[in-house]
Short mmCIF file of C-alpha atoms and ligand atoms in Angstrom, two decimals:
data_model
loop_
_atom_site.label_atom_id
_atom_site.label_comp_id
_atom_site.label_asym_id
_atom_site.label_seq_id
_atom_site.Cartn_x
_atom_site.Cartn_y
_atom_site.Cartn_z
CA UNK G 635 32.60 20.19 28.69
CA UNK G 636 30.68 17.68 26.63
CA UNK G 637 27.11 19.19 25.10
CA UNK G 638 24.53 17.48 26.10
CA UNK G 639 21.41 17.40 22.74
CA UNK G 640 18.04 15.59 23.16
CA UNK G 641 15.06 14.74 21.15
CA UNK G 642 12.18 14.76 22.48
CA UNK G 643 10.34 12.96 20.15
CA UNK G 644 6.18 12.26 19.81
CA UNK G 645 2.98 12.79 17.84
CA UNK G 646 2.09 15.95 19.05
CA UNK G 647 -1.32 16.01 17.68
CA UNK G 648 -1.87 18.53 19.07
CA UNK G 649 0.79 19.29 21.42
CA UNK G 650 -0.62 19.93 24.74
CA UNK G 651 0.36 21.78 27.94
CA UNK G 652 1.77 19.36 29.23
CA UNK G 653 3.98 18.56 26.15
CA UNK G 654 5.24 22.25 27.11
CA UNK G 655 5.57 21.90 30.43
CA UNK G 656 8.12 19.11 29.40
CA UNK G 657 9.90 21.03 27.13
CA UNK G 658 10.04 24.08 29.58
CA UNK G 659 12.04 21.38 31.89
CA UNK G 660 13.93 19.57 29.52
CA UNK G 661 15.50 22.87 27.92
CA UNK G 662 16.57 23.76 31.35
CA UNK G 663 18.58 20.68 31.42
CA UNK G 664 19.70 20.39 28.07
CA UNK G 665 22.54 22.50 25.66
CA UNK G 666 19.80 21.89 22.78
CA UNK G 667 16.63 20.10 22.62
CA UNK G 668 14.93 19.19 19.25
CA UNK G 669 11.19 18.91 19.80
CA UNK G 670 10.95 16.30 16.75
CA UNK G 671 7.19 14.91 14.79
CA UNK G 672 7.14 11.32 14.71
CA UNK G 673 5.83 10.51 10.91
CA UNK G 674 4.59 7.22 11.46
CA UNK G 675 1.77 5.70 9.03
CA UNK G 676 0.83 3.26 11.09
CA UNK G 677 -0.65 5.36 14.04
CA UNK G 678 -3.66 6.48 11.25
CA UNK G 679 -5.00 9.44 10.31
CA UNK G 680 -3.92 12.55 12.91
CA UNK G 681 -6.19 15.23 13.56
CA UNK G 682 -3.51 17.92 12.28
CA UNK G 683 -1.21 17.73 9.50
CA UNK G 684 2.73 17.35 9.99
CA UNK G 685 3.02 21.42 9.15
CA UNK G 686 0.10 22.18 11.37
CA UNK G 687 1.51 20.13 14.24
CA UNK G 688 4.85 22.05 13.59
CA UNK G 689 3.74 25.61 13.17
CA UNK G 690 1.61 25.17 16.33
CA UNK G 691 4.94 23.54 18.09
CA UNK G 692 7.21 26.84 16.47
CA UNK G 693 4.52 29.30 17.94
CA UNK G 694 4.59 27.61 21.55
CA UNK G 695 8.50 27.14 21.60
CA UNK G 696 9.69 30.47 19.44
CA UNK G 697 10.64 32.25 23.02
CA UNK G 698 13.08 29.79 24.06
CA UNK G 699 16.53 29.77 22.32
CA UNK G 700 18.25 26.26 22.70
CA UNK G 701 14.85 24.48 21.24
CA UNK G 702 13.77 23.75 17.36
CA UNK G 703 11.05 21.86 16.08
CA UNK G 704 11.75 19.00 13.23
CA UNK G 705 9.89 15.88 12.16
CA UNK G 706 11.32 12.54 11.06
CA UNK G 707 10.58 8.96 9.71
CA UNK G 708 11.50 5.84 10.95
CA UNK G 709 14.04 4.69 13.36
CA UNK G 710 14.26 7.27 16.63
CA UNK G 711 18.07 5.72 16.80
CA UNK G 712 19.19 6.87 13.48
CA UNK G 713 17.34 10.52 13.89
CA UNK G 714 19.11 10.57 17.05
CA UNK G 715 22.37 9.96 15.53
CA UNK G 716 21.85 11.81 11.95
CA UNK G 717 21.08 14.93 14.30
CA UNK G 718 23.98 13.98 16.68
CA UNK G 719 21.92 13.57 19.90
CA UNK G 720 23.16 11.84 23.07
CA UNK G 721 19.70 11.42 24.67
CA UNK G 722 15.84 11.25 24.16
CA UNK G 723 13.61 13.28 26.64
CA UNK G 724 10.06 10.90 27.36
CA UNK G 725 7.41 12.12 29.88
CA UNK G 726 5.97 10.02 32.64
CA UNK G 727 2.64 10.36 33.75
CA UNK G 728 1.58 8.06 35.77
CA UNK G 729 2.25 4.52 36.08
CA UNK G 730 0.53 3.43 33.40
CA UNK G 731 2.97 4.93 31.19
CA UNK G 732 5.60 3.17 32.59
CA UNK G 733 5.59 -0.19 31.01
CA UNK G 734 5.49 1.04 27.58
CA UNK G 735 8.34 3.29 28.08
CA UNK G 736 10.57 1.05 29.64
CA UNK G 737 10.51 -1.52 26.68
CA UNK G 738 11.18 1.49 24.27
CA UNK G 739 14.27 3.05 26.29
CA UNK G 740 15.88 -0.88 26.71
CA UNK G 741 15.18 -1.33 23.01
CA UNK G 742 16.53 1.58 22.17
CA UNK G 743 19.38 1.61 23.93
CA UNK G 744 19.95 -2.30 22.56
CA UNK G 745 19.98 -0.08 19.15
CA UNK G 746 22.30 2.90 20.33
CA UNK G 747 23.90 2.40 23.27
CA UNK G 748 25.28 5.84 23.32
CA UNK G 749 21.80 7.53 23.65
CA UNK G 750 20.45 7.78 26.99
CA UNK G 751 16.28 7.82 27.49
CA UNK G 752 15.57 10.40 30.13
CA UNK G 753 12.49 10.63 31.78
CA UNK G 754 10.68 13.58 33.44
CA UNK G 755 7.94 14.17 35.12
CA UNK G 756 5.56 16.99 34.53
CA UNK G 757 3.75 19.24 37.23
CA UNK G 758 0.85 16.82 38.55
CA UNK G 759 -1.98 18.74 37.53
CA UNK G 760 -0.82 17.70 34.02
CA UNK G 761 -0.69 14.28 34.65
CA UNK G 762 -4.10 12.85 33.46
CA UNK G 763 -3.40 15.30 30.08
CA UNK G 764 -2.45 13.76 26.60
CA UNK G 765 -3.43 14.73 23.29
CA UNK G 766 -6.33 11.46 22.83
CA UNK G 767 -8.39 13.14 25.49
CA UNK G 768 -7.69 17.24 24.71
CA UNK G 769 -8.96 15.64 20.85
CA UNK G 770 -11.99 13.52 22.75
CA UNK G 771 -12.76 17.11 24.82
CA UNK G 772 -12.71 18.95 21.58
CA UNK G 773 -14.78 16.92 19.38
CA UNK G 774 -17.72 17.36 22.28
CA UNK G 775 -17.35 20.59 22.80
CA UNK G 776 -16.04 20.66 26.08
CA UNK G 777 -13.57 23.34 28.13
CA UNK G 778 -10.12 23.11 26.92
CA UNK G 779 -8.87 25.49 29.36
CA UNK G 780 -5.80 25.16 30.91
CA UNK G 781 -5.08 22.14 28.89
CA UNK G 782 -4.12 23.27 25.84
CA UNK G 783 -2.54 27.22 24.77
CA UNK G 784 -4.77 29.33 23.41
CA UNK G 785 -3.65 29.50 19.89
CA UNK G 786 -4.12 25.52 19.84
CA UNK G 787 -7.38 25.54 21.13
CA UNK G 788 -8.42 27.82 17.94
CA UNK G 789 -7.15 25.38 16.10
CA UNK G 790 -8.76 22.41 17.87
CA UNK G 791 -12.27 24.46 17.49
CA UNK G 792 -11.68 25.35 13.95
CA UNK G 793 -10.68 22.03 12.82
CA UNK G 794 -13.70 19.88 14.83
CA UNK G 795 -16.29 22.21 13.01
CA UNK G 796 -15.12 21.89 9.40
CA UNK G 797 -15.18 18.31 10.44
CA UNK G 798 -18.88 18.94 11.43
CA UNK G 799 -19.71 20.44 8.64
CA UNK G 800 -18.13 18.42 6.06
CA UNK G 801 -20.19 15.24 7.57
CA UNK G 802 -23.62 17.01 8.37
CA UNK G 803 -23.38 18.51 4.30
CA UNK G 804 -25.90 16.89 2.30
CA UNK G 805 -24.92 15.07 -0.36
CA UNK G 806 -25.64 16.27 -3.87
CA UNK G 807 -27.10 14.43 -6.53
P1 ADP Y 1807 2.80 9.42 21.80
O1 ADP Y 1807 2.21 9.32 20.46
O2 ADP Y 1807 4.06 8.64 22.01
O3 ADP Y 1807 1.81 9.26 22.92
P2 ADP Y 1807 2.75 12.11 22.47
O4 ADP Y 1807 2.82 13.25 21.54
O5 ADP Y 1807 1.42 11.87 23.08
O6 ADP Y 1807 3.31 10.86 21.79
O7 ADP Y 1807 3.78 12.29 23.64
C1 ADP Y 1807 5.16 12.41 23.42
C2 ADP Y 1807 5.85 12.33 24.74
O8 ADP Y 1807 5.31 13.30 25.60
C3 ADP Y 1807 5.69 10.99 25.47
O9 ADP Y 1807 6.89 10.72 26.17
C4 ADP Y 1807 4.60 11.24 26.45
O10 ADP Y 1807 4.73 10.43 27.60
C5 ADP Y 1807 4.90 12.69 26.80
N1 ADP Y 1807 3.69 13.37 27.27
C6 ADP Y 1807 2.52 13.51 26.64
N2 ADP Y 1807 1.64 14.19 27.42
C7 ADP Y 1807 2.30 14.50 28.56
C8 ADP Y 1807 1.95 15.14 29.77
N3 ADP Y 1807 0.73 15.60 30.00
N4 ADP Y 1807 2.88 15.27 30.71
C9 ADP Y 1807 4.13 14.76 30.51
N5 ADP Y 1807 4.52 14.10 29.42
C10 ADP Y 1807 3.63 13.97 28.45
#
């Protein structure tokens, strides 16, 4: 029977529940799933650092067998192939999502033909969740609960007040 491996690729920054709640699915349907850190300069500064984004990932994913966490550069078509992958796991949210992702899957598949996109969508009450707002949430001060794991939301708190501080410090002469 042929093995079926996908990437499911993104920024992760930091991954959220409903990343998880993807990868929970996806690993159902999948022989192996690589959960793999987009480095891409162009998306600016992230909140977390490519190792913190990963160790966080590791820690949420360590209980499930067929999944590992990676990070690459550049083209998602030559990761895919390098790492022998016949498809690419993207979430849907809402609708909104949907134009965006279509013009990356028909790209992508102009690119590599062999890789399928496959799309999934996660349990609604994560459907308004993505990593821009759990960041927005954070740097307020708001209630993260539910929408990100516990050990991330540490993180999140951590990071937002050495952020504070280092901006509120006053400057020396
Ligand atoms: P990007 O930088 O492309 O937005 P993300 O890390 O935010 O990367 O997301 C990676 C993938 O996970 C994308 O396919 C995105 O649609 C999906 N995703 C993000 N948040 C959710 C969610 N709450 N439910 C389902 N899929 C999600």
């Amino acid at each position: 029977m042929k093995q079926i491996a996908a990437i499911y690729p993104g920024s992760f920054d930091p991954v959220t529940n409903g990343h998880l709640d993807l990868i929970h699915r996806g690993c159902k349907l999948f022989d192996r799933l690589i959960v793999a850190i987009a480095c891409n300069p162009d998306k600016g500064d992230p909140l977390f650092s490519l190792d913190e984004r990963k160790e966080m990932l590791k820690a949420m994913t360590a209980d499930l067998d067929n999944v590992t966490v990676d990070a690459f550069e550049g083209l998602l078509m030559t990761y895919c192939i390098e790492k022998n992958a016949n498809a690419v796991l993207r979430g849907i949210r809402a609708v909104s999502d949907y134009e965006f992702e279509l013009q990356m899957a028909l790209m992508n598949r102009k690119i590599e033909p062999r890789v399928e996109t496959v799309f999934m969508m996660p349990a609604e009450k994560y459907s308004y969740l993505s990593s821009r707002i759990v960041r927005e949430i954070a740097s307020f001060g708001g209630p993260l609960t539910g929408l990100v794991p516990d050990l991330v939301e540490e993180h999140l708190r951590r990071r937002i007040e050495s952020k504070r501080a280092a901006t509120t410090e006053i400057p020396t002469k």
